[in-house]
Short mmCIF file of C-alpha atoms and ligand atoms in Angstrom, two decimals:
data_model
loop_
_atom_site.label_atom_id
_atom_site.label_comp_id
_atom_site.label_asym_id
_atom_site.label_seq_id
_atom_site.Cartn_x
_atom_site.Cartn_y
_atom_site.Cartn_z
CA MET A 206 19.14 12.05 4.43
CA ASN A 207 20.69 15.14 2.88
CA ALA A 208 18.58 18.21 2.21
CA GLU A 209 15.50 16.08 2.71
CA PRO A 210 11.99 17.42 3.22
CA LYS A 211 11.93 20.38 5.55
CA GLU A 212 9.29 22.37 3.80
CA VAL A 213 5.72 22.61 4.97
CA LEU A 214 3.68 20.04 3.08
CA ARG A 215 0.95 21.17 0.78
CA ASP A 216 -2.20 19.14 0.93
CA GLU A 217 -1.11 15.88 -0.70
CA ALA A 218 -4.60 15.05 -1.89
CA ALA A 219 -4.71 18.33 -3.86
CA LEU A 220 -1.17 17.88 -5.16
CA GLN A 221 -2.01 14.55 -6.81
CA ILE A 222 -4.86 15.91 -8.96
CA ASP A 223 -3.99 18.28 -11.80
CA ASN A 224 -5.91 21.38 -12.92
CA ASN A 225 -8.05 19.24 -15.25
CA GLY A 226 -9.07 16.85 -12.47
CA ASN A 227 -6.76 14.04 -13.63
CA LEU A 228 -4.55 11.92 -11.37
CA CYS A 229 -0.97 13.12 -11.89
CA HIS A 230 0.69 11.58 -8.78
CA LEU A 231 -0.46 8.97 -6.27
CA LEU A 232 0.75 10.11 -2.85
CA THR A 233 -2.05 9.17 -0.46
CA LEU A 234 -5.55 7.68 -0.32
CA LYS A 235 -6.56 10.32 2.22
CA GLY A 236 -9.00 12.59 0.46
CA VAL A 237 -9.32 10.42 -2.66
CA SER A 238 -12.96 10.42 -3.68
CA HIS A 239 -15.24 7.39 -3.56
CA ASP A 240 -15.72 7.59 -7.31
CA LEU A 241 -12.01 7.66 -8.09
CA LEU A 242 -11.38 4.69 -5.79
CA VAL A 243 -14.12 2.69 -7.50
CA ASP A 244 -12.85 3.67 -10.96
CA ILE A 245 -9.34 2.42 -10.11
CA LEU A 246 -10.74 -0.86 -8.73
CA ASP A 247 -12.86 -1.32 -11.85
CA ASP A 248 -9.85 -0.60 -14.07
CA ALA A 249 -7.76 -3.12 -12.14
CA GLU A 250 -10.36 -5.85 -12.72
CA LYS A 251 -9.77 -5.43 -16.45
CA PHE A 252 -6.09 -6.27 -15.97
CA LEU A 253 -6.78 -9.59 -14.24
CA THR A 254 -6.64 -12.84 -16.16
CA ARG A 255 -7.13 -16.36 -14.88
CA PRO A 256 -4.14 -18.21 -13.39
CA GLY A 257 -2.41 -20.04 -16.22
CA ASP A 258 -3.62 -17.59 -18.88
CA LEU A 259 -1.28 -14.99 -20.30
CA PRO A 260 -1.18 -11.78 -18.26
CA ALA A 261 -3.02 -8.74 -19.60
CA ARG A 262 -0.90 -6.39 -21.71
CA THR A 263 -1.43 -3.00 -23.32
CA ARG A 264 0.87 -0.45 -24.94
CA SER A 265 -0.45 2.54 -23.00
CA LEU A 266 3.00 3.34 -21.58
CA GLN A 267 4.94 2.55 -24.74
CA GLY A 268 7.82 5.00 -25.09
CA ARG A 269 7.52 6.07 -21.45
CA THR A 270 10.07 5.27 -18.75
CA VAL A 271 9.21 4.18 -15.21
CA ALA A 272 11.93 4.20 -12.53
CA ASN A 273 11.55 2.14 -9.35
CA LEU A 274 13.38 3.91 -6.52
CA PHE A 275 13.14 1.72 -3.45
CA PHE A 276 15.20 3.11 -0.59
CA GLU A 277 13.75 0.43 1.72
CA PRO A 278 13.49 -3.33 1.11
CA SER A 279 10.57 -4.70 -0.89
CA THR A 280 9.57 -7.89 -2.65
CA ARG A 281 5.89 -7.52 -3.59
CA THR A 282 5.58 -3.82 -4.34
CA ARG A 283 8.80 -3.52 -6.32
CA ALA A 284 8.24 -6.70 -8.35
CA SER A 285 4.63 -5.79 -9.12
CA PHE A 286 5.47 -2.21 -10.22
CA ASP A 287 8.22 -3.70 -12.40
CA LEU A 288 5.81 -6.18 -14.01
CA ALA A 289 3.01 -3.62 -14.26
CA GLY A 290 5.22 -1.12 -16.10
CA LYS A 291 6.52 -3.76 -18.50
CA ARG A 292 3.04 -5.15 -19.18
CA LEU A 293 1.94 -1.64 -20.16
CA GLY A 294 4.87 -1.34 -22.58
CA ALA A 295 7.11 1.02 -20.57
CA ASP A 296 10.88 0.92 -20.24
CA VAL A 297 11.41 0.10 -16.55
CA LEU A 298 14.50 1.10 -14.62
CA ASN A 299 15.07 -0.56 -11.23
CA LEU A 300 17.62 1.57 -9.41
CA ASP A 301 19.80 -0.47 -7.09
CA VAL A 302 19.84 1.67 -3.97
CA ASN A 303 22.86 -0.14 -2.56
CA THR A 304 24.97 1.01 -5.48
CA SER A 305 23.21 4.34 -6.13
CA SER A 306 25.00 7.62 -5.48
CA ARG A 307 22.63 8.38 -2.62
CA LYS A 308 24.88 6.04 -0.65
CA LYS A 309 27.72 8.50 -1.33
CA GLY A 310 25.77 11.40 0.11
CA GLU A 311 23.88 12.60 -2.94
CA SER A 312 20.63 14.30 -1.93
CA ILE A 313 17.40 12.68 -2.98
CA LEU A 314 16.58 15.68 -5.17
CA ASP A 315 19.88 15.39 -7.01
CA THR A 316 19.07 11.72 -7.65
CA ILE A 317 15.62 12.71 -8.89
CA TYR A 318 16.93 15.50 -11.15
CA THR A 319 19.50 13.08 -12.59
CA LEU A 320 16.74 10.63 -13.56
CA GLU A 321 14.55 13.46 -14.83
CA ALA A 322 17.37 14.47 -17.18
CA MET A 323 17.31 10.91 -18.54
CA GLN A 324 13.65 11.43 -19.46
CA VAL A 325 12.13 9.26 -16.75
CA ASP A 326 8.38 9.95 -16.78
CA VAL A 327 7.21 8.09 -13.67
CA MET A 328 9.12 7.59 -10.42
CA VAL A 329 7.92 4.95 -7.99
CA VAL A 330 9.31 5.84 -4.58
CA ARG A 331 9.64 3.93 -1.33
CA ASP A 332 11.39 5.69 1.53
CA ALA A 333 11.71 5.38 5.30
CA SER A 334 11.13 9.11 5.88
CA ALA A 335 7.71 10.69 6.07
CA GLY A 336 6.92 13.26 3.42
CA VAL A 337 9.42 12.15 0.77
CA PRO A 338 6.95 11.32 -2.06
CA ALA A 339 5.14 14.66 -1.75
CA TYR A 340 8.45 16.49 -1.42
CA ILE A 341 9.65 14.98 -4.68
CA ALA A 342 6.29 15.63 -6.37
CA ARG A 343 6.62 19.31 -5.55
CA HIS A 344 10.07 19.50 -7.14
CA VAL A 345 9.79 17.50 -10.35
CA LYS A 346 8.76 18.99 -13.68
CA PRO A 347 5.01 19.02 -14.29
CA HIS A 348 5.13 16.11 -16.76
CA VAL A 349 6.76 13.75 -14.22
CA SER A 350 4.55 11.61 -11.98
CA ILE A 351 5.44 10.32 -8.52
CA LEU A 352 3.85 7.16 -7.14
CA ASN A 353 4.16 6.44 -3.42
CA ALA A 354 5.26 2.82 -2.95
CA GLY A 355 5.48 3.00 0.84
CA GLU A 356 6.24 6.06 2.97
CA SER A 357 7.54 5.50 6.49
CA ASP A 358 4.58 4.66 8.76
CA VAL A 359 2.38 7.17 6.92
CA SER A 360 1.03 5.79 3.70
CA HIS A 361 1.11 2.89 1.20
CA PRO A 362 -1.66 3.81 -1.23
CA THR A 363 -1.35 1.01 -3.80
CA GLN A 364 -1.39 -1.53 -0.95
CA GLY A 365 -4.60 0.04 0.32
CA LEU A 366 -6.09 -0.22 -3.16
CA LEU A 367 -5.16 -3.86 -3.63
CA ASP A 368 -6.54 -4.69 -0.19
CA VAL A 369 -9.94 -3.14 -0.90
CA LEU A 370 -10.03 -4.78 -4.36
CA THR A 371 -9.48 -8.17 -2.71
CA ILE A 372 -12.21 -7.47 -0.15
CA ARG A 373 -14.63 -6.33 -2.86
CA GLN A 374 -14.04 -9.50 -4.88
CA HIS A 375 -15.07 -11.63 -1.90
CA LYS A 376 -17.66 -9.54 -0.11
CA LYS A 377 -19.14 -7.50 -3.02
CA ARG A 378 -20.07 -4.50 -0.86
CA PHE A 379 -18.52 -2.52 1.95
CA ASP A 380 -21.29 -0.83 3.89
CA ASP A 381 -22.30 -3.76 6.11
CA LEU A 382 -18.85 -5.24 6.62
CA VAL A 383 -16.98 -5.74 9.86
CA VAL A 384 -13.26 -5.38 9.16
CA ALA A 385 -10.63 -6.18 11.80
CA ILE A 386 -7.00 -5.18 11.29
CA VAL A 387 -4.75 -6.77 13.91
CA GLY A 388 -1.19 -6.04 14.92
CA ASP A 389 1.23 -3.15 14.98
CA ILE A 390 -1.23 -0.52 13.85
CA ARG A 391 0.89 2.33 15.21
CA HIS A 392 3.79 1.79 12.81
CA SER A 393 1.84 0.44 9.84
CA ARG A 394 1.47 2.48 6.66
CA VAL A 395 -0.69 -0.37 5.35
CA ALA A 396 -3.15 0.04 8.23
CA MET A 397 -3.36 3.77 7.47
CA SER A 398 -3.95 3.52 3.72
CA THR A 399 -6.24 0.49 3.87
CA SER A 400 -8.31 2.11 6.63
CA GLN A 401 -8.63 5.33 4.63
CA ALA A 402 -9.87 3.43 1.58
CA LEU A 403 -12.27 1.27 3.61
CA THR A 404 -13.78 4.30 5.32
CA THR A 405 -14.26 6.15 2.01
CA LEU A 406 -15.90 3.04 0.53
CA GLY A 407 -18.41 2.93 3.38
CA VAL A 408 -17.14 0.44 5.99
CA SER A 409 -18.73 1.59 9.23
CA ASP A 410 -17.35 -1.08 11.59
CA LEU A 411 -13.57 -0.91 11.26
CA ARG A 412 -11.67 -2.30 14.24
CA LEU A 413 -7.97 -1.72 14.78
CA ILE A 414 -6.79 -4.35 17.26
CA SER A 415 -3.41 -4.12 18.97
CA PRO A 416 -1.69 -4.13 22.32
CA PRO A 417 -1.95 -0.61 23.78
CA VAL A 418 1.75 0.04 23.09
CA LEU A 419 1.14 -0.54 19.35
CA ALA A 420 -2.15 1.38 19.10
CA PRO A 421 -2.31 4.47 16.86
CA ASP A 422 -3.07 7.95 18.09
CA PRO A 423 -6.83 7.92 18.73
CA ASP A 424 -7.65 10.56 16.10
CA SER A 425 -5.26 9.30 13.40
CA VAL A 426 -7.83 6.97 11.82
CA PRO A 427 -11.21 8.71 11.88
CA GLY A 428 -14.12 6.28 11.96
CA ALA A 429 -12.15 3.33 13.35
CA THR A 430 -12.58 1.74 16.76
CA LEU A 431 -9.40 0.95 18.69
CA VAL A 432 -9.57 -2.39 20.49
CA ASP A 433 -6.94 -4.06 22.69
CA ASN A 434 -8.69 -7.40 23.19
CA LEU A 435 -8.35 -9.79 20.26
CA GLU A 436 -11.40 -11.94 21.01
CA GLU A 437 -13.61 -8.89 21.35
CA GLY A 438 -12.22 -7.34 18.18
CA LEU A 439 -12.65 -10.45 16.04
CA GLU A 440 -16.28 -11.05 17.07
CA ASP A 441 -18.36 -11.51 13.89
CA ALA A 442 -15.66 -10.01 11.64
CA ASP A 443 -16.08 -10.52 7.90
CA VAL A 444 -12.49 -9.62 7.11
CA VAL A 445 -9.43 -10.17 9.31
CA MET A 446 -6.08 -8.69 8.33
CA ALA A 447 -2.92 -9.52 10.27
CA LEU A 448 0.06 -7.15 10.32
CA ARG A 449 3.63 -7.80 11.35
CA ILE A 450 5.38 -5.83 14.08
CA GLN A 451 7.37 -3.15 12.20
CA ARG A 452 10.51 -3.49 14.32
CA GLU A 453 12.54 -1.39 11.88
CA ARG A 454 10.32 1.59 12.70
CA ILE A 455 10.27 1.17 16.48
CA GLY A 456 13.13 3.07 18.05
CA ASN A 457 12.78 1.72 21.59
CA LEU A 458 11.52 -1.86 21.85
CA ASP A 459 10.87 -1.54 25.62
CA GLY A 460 7.31 -2.61 26.33
CA ILE A 461 6.89 -4.38 22.99
CA PRO A 462 5.61 -7.92 23.71
CA GLY A 463 7.96 -10.84 23.04
CA ILE A 464 7.09 -13.32 20.29
CA ASP A 465 5.39 -15.94 22.49
CA GLU A 466 3.37 -13.36 24.43
CA TYR A 467 2.37 -11.58 21.23
CA TYR A 468 1.27 -14.76 19.46
CA ALA A 469 -0.70 -15.91 22.52
CA ASN A 470 -2.60 -12.62 22.78
CA TYR A 471 -2.73 -11.24 19.23
CA GLY A 472 -1.82 -14.08 16.87
CA ILE A 473 -4.39 -14.87 14.17
CA SER A 474 -4.76 -18.64 14.24
CA ASN A 475 -7.26 -21.34 13.39
CA GLU A 476 -8.31 -21.06 17.04
CA SER A 477 -8.64 -17.28 17.40
CA ILE A 478 -10.38 -16.92 14.02
CA LYS A 479 -13.34 -18.92 15.38
CA ARG A 480 -14.63 -15.63 16.82
CA ALA A 481 -15.01 -14.23 13.30
CA ARG A 482 -17.80 -15.13 10.91
CA PRO A 483 -17.57 -18.60 9.36
CA ASP A 484 -17.00 -17.06 5.92
CA ALA A 485 -14.44 -14.50 7.11
CA ILE A 486 -11.46 -14.02 4.83
CA VAL A 487 -7.91 -13.76 6.17
CA MET A 488 -5.50 -11.20 4.73
CA HIS A 489 -1.89 -10.18 5.23
CA PRO A 490 -0.01 -7.54 3.22
CA GLY A 491 3.31 -9.35 3.64
CA PRO A 492 6.05 -9.87 4.47
CA MET A 493 4.57 -12.44 6.82
CA ASN A 494 6.09 -13.82 10.01
CA ARG A 495 4.50 -17.24 10.47
CA GLY A 496 4.00 -18.18 14.08
CA ILE A 497 4.22 -14.56 15.25
CA GLU A 498 1.26 -12.62 13.87
CA ILE A 499 -0.34 -15.48 11.91
CA GLU A 500 -0.44 -19.27 12.08
CA GLY A 501 1.13 -20.83 9.00
CA ALA A 502 -1.72 -23.31 8.53
CA LEU A 503 -4.25 -20.45 8.49
CA ALA A 504 -2.17 -18.44 6.03
CA ASP A 505 -2.13 -21.46 3.71
CA GLY A 506 -5.72 -22.52 4.38
CA PRO A 507 -9.01 -22.01 2.55
CA ARG A 508 -9.89 -18.71 4.26
CA SER A 509 -6.64 -17.09 3.21
CA VAL A 510 -6.67 -14.61 0.32
CA ILE A 511 -3.04 -13.62 0.76
CA THR A 512 -1.85 -14.78 -2.66
CA GLU A 513 -4.90 -13.08 -4.22
CA GLN A 514 -3.72 -9.83 -2.64
CA VAL A 515 -0.38 -10.30 -4.39
CA ARG A 516 -2.05 -11.08 -7.72
CA ASN A 517 -4.28 -8.03 -7.34
CA GLY A 518 -1.21 -5.93 -6.58
CA VAL A 519 -0.01 -6.22 -10.16
CA ALA A 520 -3.46 -5.32 -11.52
CA ILE A 521 -3.79 -2.30 -9.21
CA ARG A 522 -0.36 -1.01 -10.18
CA MET A 523 -1.24 -1.47 -13.84
CA ALA A 524 -4.48 0.44 -13.26
CA VAL A 525 -2.67 3.33 -11.56
CA LEU A 526 0.08 3.49 -14.19
CA ASP A 527 -2.49 3.27 -16.98
CA ARG A 528 -4.42 6.17 -15.44
CA ILE A 529 -1.20 8.19 -15.25
CA SER A 530 -0.60 7.39 -18.95
CA ARG A 531 -4.04 8.83 -19.76
CA THR A 532 -3.19 11.99 -17.79
CA MET A 533 0.02 12.29 -19.82
CA ALA A 534 -1.85 11.76 -23.09
CA ALA A 535 -4.45 14.38 -22.15
CA ARG A 536 -1.69 16.96 -21.71
CA GLN A 537 -0.38 16.52 -25.24
N1 CP B 845 3.18 -5.30 1.35
C1 CP B 845 4.37 -4.81 0.94
O1 CP B 845 4.56 -3.61 0.80
O2 CP B 845 5.31 -5.77 0.72
P1 CP B 845 6.81 -5.46 0.25
O3 CP B 845 7.49 -4.76 1.40
O4 CP B 845 7.41 -6.80 -0.07
O5 CP B 845 6.74 -4.57 -0.95
#
């Protein structure tokens, strides 16, 4: 990256709330209040319609422009932000990073200022480097909002929101739940954001299960228990979420288990899930590697809520964009 974030980060949680207490960026779920989380989940429910019915639409972003800037691959997040913006009436620009001038050495801020000059109001940013969304948020004009769509191994706030919405739909409450997240916790921004939301919503038994080499720093997820034995970690779980190994974020693969060893010891399968509660739901943020972190038959089976997570992803992104539109309206 050129001239990328070198400055000391301000508290991201403070940066994303304006002087009137309104959400002006979404950079992290760390520090987001219980009430705001619940409000966003409740808003998202209003954007859900039954399969086969027409999707919900409003005009709350009519006249506004949303730019999707994905400097890392994405299927779910990019497509759902695209649909969410359009269903709220916005003009949506999907920048093709492979043909963008950042490939020619343009700094990310020059890209951002170029889009700002074209009157883009909301920038949805995915980047492989930590700190990029907050860095951009600190440099754009006050009327421009930045939404974090996946930041290195640090944060993926809308994924965390859609995960807790899916859990709430099935389990109704959080305080007595046992939630097990299994896989490459160390390199997973999903594990970070989903854990932060679960903890704020009251989950007291959150287990992060991984081989020791893929475990997070012990104090990086306050309130979670780190477990390296799958059977022990899945015991009586209400919710089981499998994660893929984030090979693109692991510099040195020495010590990382091979596929067969990993599946034997940490794969979520119809056999290993027997340790969980009979009504446990099975989640995966995608992209999914069948036969590595999850058995295909389980992913397609009755316990799986994986496609519901995807459906909820559009509703959550609509809820966040709609909230940003209200912040913009309140400023006028
Ligand atoms: N879960 C998730 O972020 O998926 P994509 O990489 O396809 O957006």
